[in-house]
Coordinates of C-alpha atoms and ligand atoms in Angstrom, one line a residue:
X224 CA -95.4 -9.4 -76.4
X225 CA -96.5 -10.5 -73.5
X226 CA -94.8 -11.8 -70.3
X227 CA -96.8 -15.2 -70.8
X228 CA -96.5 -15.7 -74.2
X229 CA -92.5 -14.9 -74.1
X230 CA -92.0 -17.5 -71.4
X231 CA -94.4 -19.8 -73.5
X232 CA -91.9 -19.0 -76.6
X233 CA -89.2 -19.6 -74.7
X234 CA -90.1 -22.8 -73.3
X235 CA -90.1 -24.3 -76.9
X236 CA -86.6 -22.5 -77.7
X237 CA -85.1 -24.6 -74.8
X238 CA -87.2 -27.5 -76.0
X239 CA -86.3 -27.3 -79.6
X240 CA -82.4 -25.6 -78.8
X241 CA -83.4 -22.7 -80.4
X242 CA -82.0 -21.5 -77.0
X243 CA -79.1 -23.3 -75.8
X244 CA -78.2 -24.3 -72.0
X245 CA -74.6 -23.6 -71.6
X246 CA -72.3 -24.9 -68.6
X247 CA -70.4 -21.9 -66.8
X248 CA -69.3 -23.8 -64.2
X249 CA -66.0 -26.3 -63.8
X250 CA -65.6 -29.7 -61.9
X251 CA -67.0 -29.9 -57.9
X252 CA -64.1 -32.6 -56.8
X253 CA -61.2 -33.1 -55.0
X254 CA -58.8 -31.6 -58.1
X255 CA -61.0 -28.7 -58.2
X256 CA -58.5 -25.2 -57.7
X257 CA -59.0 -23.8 -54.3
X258 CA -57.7 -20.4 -53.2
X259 CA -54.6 -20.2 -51.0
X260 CA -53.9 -16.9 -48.6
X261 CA -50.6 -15.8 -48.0
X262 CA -49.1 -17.3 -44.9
X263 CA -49.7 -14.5 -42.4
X264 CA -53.4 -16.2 -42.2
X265 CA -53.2 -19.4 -40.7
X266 CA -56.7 -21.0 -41.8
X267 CA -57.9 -22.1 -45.7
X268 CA -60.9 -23.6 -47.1
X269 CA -59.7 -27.3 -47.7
X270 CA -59.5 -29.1 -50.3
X271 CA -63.1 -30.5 -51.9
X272 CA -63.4 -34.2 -50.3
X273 CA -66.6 -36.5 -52.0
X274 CA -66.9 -39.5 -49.3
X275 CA -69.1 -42.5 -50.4
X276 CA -71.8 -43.1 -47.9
X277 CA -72.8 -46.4 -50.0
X278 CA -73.2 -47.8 -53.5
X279 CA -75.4 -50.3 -53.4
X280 CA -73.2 -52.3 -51.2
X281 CA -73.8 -53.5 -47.4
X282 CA -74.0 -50.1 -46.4
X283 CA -76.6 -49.2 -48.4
X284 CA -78.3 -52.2 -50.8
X285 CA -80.3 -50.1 -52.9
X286 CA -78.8 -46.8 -53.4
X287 CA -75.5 -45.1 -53.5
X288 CA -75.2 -41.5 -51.9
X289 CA -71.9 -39.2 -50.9
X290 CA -71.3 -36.8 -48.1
X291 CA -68.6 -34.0 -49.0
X292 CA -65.9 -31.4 -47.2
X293 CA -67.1 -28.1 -49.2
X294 CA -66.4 -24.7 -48.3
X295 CA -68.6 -22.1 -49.6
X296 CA -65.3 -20.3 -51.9
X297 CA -64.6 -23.6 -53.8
X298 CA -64.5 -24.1 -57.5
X299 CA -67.1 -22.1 -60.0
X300 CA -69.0 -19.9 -56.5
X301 CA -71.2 -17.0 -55.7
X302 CA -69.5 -14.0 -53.5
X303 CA -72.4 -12.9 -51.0
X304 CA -72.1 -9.1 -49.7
X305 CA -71.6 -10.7 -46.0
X306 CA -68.2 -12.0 -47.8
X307 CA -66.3 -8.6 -47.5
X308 CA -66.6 -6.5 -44.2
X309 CA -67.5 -3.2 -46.7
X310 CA -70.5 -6.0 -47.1
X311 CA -71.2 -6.9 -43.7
X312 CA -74.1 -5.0 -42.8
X313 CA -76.6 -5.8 -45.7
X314 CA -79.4 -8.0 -44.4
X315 CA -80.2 -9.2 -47.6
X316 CA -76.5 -9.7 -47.8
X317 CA -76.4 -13.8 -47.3
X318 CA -77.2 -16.6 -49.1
X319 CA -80.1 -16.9 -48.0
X320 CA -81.6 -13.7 -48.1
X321 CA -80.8 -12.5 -51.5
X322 CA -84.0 -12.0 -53.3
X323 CA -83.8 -14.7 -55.9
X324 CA -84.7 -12.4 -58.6
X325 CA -81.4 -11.3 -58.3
X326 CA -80.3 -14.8 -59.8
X327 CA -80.7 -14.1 -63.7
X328 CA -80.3 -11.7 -65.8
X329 CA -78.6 -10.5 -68.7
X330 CA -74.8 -10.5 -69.0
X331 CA -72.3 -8.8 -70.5
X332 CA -69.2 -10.3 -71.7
X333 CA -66.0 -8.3 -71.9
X334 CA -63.3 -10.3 -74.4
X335 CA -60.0 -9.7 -72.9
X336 CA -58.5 -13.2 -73.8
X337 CA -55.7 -11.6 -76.5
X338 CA -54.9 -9.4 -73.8
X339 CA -54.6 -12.0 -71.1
X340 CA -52.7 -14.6 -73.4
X341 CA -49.7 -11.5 -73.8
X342 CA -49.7 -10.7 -70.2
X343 CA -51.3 -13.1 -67.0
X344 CA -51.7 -9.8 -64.8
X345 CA -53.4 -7.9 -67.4
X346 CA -55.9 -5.4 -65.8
X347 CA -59.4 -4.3 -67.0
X348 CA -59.8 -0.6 -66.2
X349 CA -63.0 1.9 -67.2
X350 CA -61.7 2.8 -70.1
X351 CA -61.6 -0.1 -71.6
X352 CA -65.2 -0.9 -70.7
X353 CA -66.3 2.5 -71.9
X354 CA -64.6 0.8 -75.5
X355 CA -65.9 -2.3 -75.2
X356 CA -69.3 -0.5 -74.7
X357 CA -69.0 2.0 -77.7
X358 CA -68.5 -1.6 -80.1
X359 CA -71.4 -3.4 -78.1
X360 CA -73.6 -1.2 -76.4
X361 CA -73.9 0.0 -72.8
X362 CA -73.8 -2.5 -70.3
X363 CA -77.7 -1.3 -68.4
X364 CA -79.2 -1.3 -64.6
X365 CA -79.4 -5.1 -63.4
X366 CA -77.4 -6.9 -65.3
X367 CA -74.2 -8.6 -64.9
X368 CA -70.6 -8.6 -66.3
X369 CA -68.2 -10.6 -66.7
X370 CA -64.7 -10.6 -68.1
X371 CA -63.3 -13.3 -70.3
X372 CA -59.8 -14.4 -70.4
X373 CA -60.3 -18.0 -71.2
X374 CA -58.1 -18.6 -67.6
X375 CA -60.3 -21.5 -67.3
X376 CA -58.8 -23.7 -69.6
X377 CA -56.0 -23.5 -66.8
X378 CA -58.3 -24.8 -64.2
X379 CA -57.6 -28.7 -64.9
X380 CA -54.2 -28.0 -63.0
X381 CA -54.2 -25.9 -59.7
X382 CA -50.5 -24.6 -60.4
X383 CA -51.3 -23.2 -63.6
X384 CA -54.5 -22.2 -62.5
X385 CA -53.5 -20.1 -59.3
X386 CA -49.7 -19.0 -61.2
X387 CA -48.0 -18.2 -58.2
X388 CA -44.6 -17.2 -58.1
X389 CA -42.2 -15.4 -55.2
X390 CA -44.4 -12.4 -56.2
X391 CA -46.9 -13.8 -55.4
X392 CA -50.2 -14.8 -57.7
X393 CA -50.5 -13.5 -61.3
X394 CA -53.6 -13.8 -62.7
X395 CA -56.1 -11.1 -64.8
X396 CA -58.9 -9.0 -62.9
X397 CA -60.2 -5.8 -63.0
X398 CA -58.7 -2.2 -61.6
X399 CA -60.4 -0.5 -58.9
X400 CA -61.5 2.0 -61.7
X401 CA -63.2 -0.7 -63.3
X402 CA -65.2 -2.0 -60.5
X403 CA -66.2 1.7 -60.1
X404 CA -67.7 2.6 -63.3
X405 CA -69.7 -0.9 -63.5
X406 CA -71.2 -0.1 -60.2
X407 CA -72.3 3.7 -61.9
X408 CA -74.3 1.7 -64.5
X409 CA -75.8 -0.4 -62.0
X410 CA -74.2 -3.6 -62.6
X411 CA -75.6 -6.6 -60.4
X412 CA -72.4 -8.3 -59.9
X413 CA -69.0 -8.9 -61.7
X414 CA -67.4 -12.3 -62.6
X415 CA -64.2 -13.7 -63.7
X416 CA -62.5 -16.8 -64.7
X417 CA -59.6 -16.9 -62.1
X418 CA -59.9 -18.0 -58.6
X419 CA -61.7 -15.1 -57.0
X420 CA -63.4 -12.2 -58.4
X421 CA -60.5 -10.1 -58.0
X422 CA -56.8 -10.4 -59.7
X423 CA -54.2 -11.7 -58.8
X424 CA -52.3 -8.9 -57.4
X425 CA -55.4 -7.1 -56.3
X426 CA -54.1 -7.5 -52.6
X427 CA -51.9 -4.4 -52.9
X428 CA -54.1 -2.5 -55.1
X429 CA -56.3 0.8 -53.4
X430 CA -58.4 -0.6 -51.6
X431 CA -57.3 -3.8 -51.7
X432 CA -59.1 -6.4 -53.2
X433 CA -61.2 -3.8 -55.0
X434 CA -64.0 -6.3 -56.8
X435 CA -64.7 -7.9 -53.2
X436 CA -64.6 -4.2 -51.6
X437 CA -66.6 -2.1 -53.9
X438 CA -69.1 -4.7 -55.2
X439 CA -69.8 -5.8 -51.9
X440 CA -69.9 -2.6 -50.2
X441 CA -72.3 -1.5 -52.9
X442 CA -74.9 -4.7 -51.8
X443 CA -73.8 -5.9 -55.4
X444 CA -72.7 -9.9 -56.1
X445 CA -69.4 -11.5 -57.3
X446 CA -68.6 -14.9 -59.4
X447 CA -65.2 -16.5 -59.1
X448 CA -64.2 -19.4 -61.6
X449 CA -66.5 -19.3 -64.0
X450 CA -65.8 -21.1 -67.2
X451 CA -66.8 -21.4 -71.0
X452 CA -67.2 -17.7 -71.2
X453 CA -65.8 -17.9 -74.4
X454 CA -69.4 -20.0 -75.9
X455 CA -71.4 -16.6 -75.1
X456 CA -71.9 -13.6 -77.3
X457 CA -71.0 -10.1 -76.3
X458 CA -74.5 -9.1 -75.3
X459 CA -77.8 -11.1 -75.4
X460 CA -77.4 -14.0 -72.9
X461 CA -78.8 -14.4 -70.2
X462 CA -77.2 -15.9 -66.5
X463 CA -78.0 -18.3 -64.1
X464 CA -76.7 -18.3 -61.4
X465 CA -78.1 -19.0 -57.3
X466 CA -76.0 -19.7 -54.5
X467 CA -77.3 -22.6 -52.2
X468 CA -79.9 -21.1 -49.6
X469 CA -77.0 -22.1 -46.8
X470 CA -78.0 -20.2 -43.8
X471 CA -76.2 -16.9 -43.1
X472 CA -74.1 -18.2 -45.9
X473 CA -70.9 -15.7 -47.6
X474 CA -71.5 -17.2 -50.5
X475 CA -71.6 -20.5 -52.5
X476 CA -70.6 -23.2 -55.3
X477 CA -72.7 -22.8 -57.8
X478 CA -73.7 -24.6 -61.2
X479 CA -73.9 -21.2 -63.4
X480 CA -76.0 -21.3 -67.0
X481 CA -76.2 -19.2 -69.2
X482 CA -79.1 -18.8 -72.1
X483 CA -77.9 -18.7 -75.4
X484 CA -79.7 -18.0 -78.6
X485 CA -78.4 -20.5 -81.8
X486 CA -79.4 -19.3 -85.1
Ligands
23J129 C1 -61.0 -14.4 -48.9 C2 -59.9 -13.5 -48.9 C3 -59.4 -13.0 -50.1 C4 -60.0 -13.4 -51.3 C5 -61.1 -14.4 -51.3 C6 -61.5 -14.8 -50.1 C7 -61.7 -14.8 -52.6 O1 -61.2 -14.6 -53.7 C8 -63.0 -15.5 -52.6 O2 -63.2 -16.7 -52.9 O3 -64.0 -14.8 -52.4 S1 -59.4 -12.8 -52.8
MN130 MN1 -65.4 -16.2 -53.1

């Protein structure tokens, strides 16, 4: 079939919800979780602030409009290579100058929520991708994956959500292996439901932080916060996702869709 005709069909799937729209992304606001470092670094993004400009009030009679305190790592966001200094060099490493075909494609979604629900620090490793692709087929060159834990529904309440102790955070990500063997298939990025890209206790894993090291060092995108994984099929959907075009931006909120077929 042709390219025309298939975006033809496909405009009366969406139209008809044949294809269904779904939201991946949680709440922009002032509740929204946001990621705290350990104490040895001084400086955090803030907390999301909405400020009211006017509403149809003396300050503005006719319309109602908001400025906002928004740091590019808040809520359901886009990891840019410039993010990570394994990233740093990539021109076509920032927001704004990542080719935008890079902002769908087809995802892959790995089901570890039965895992996750025994054990919050549960880690994907290669293995069990390698099984998860021998039931679903292989995951192929451009696409992206993303591992489902159903950590989302936490995200209404940032203590649950981030699950820190005097360990420090416990929440599910993938091993360095994991990270590794995606890459080998060609993988365009790697998301997850938690805070960042990475788990929990990724900062004492080799390398550290091995989603934000390898997948940016490889010129390759992340997704942090992403919810509702748990609406799409293994295989078959595809993701939306772009970053704002902020200049020389590390990366973005983002309202991330995914295309789902219904029947
Ligand atoms: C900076 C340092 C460590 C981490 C992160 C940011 C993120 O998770 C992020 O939002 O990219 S782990
Ligand atoms: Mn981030």
């Amino acid at each position: 079939m042709s390219a025309s005709s298939t975006l033809q069909n496909l405009g009366e799937m969406l139209l008809s919800g044949k294809i269904e729209v779904v939201d991946l992304s949680g709440p922009l606001g002032p509740s929204t979780p946001i990621l705290q470092l350990p104490p040895e670094f001084a400086k955090n993004t803030p907390k999301i602030e909405i400020h009211k400009i006017s509403e149809y009030d003396d300050d503005g009679p006719f319309f109602a409009w908001n400025w906002l305190v928004l740091g590019e790592h808040s809520g359901t966001h886009f990891d840019a290579p410039h993010h990570w200094i394994t990233g740093k060099d990539f021109e076509d490493g920032f927001t704004d100058s990542i080719c935008p075909q890079n902002f769908a494609a087809p995802v892959n979604v790995i089901d570890c929520s039965s895992q996750v629900a025994e054990c919050p620090d549960f880690l994907l490793t290669a293995d069990a991708v390698r099984d998860w692709e021998s039931r679903h087929g292989e995951i192929a060159e451009g696409e992206w994956v993303v591992m489902r834990s159903d950590w989302y529904k936490r995200s209404h309440d940032e203590a649950l959500f981030l699950n820190t102790d005097a360990d420090g955070p416990h929440s599910p990500g993938p091993d360095a292996g994991c990270i590794e063997y995606v890459l080998s298939k060609g993988a365009i990025g790697w998301g997850n439901e938690c805070i960042g890209t990475d788990a929990g206790c990724a900062g004492g894993m080799t390398p550290p932080f091995p989603a934000h090291n390898l997948l940016h060092g490889a010129n390759r995108y992340g997704l942090a916060s992403l919810a509702h994984l748990d609406r799409l099929p293994a295989k078959g959907a595809i993701l939306v996702a772009a970053p704002l075009k902020i200049v020389r931006g590390t990366g973005s909120p983002v309202r991330a869709l995914a295309l789902v077929a219904r029947g």
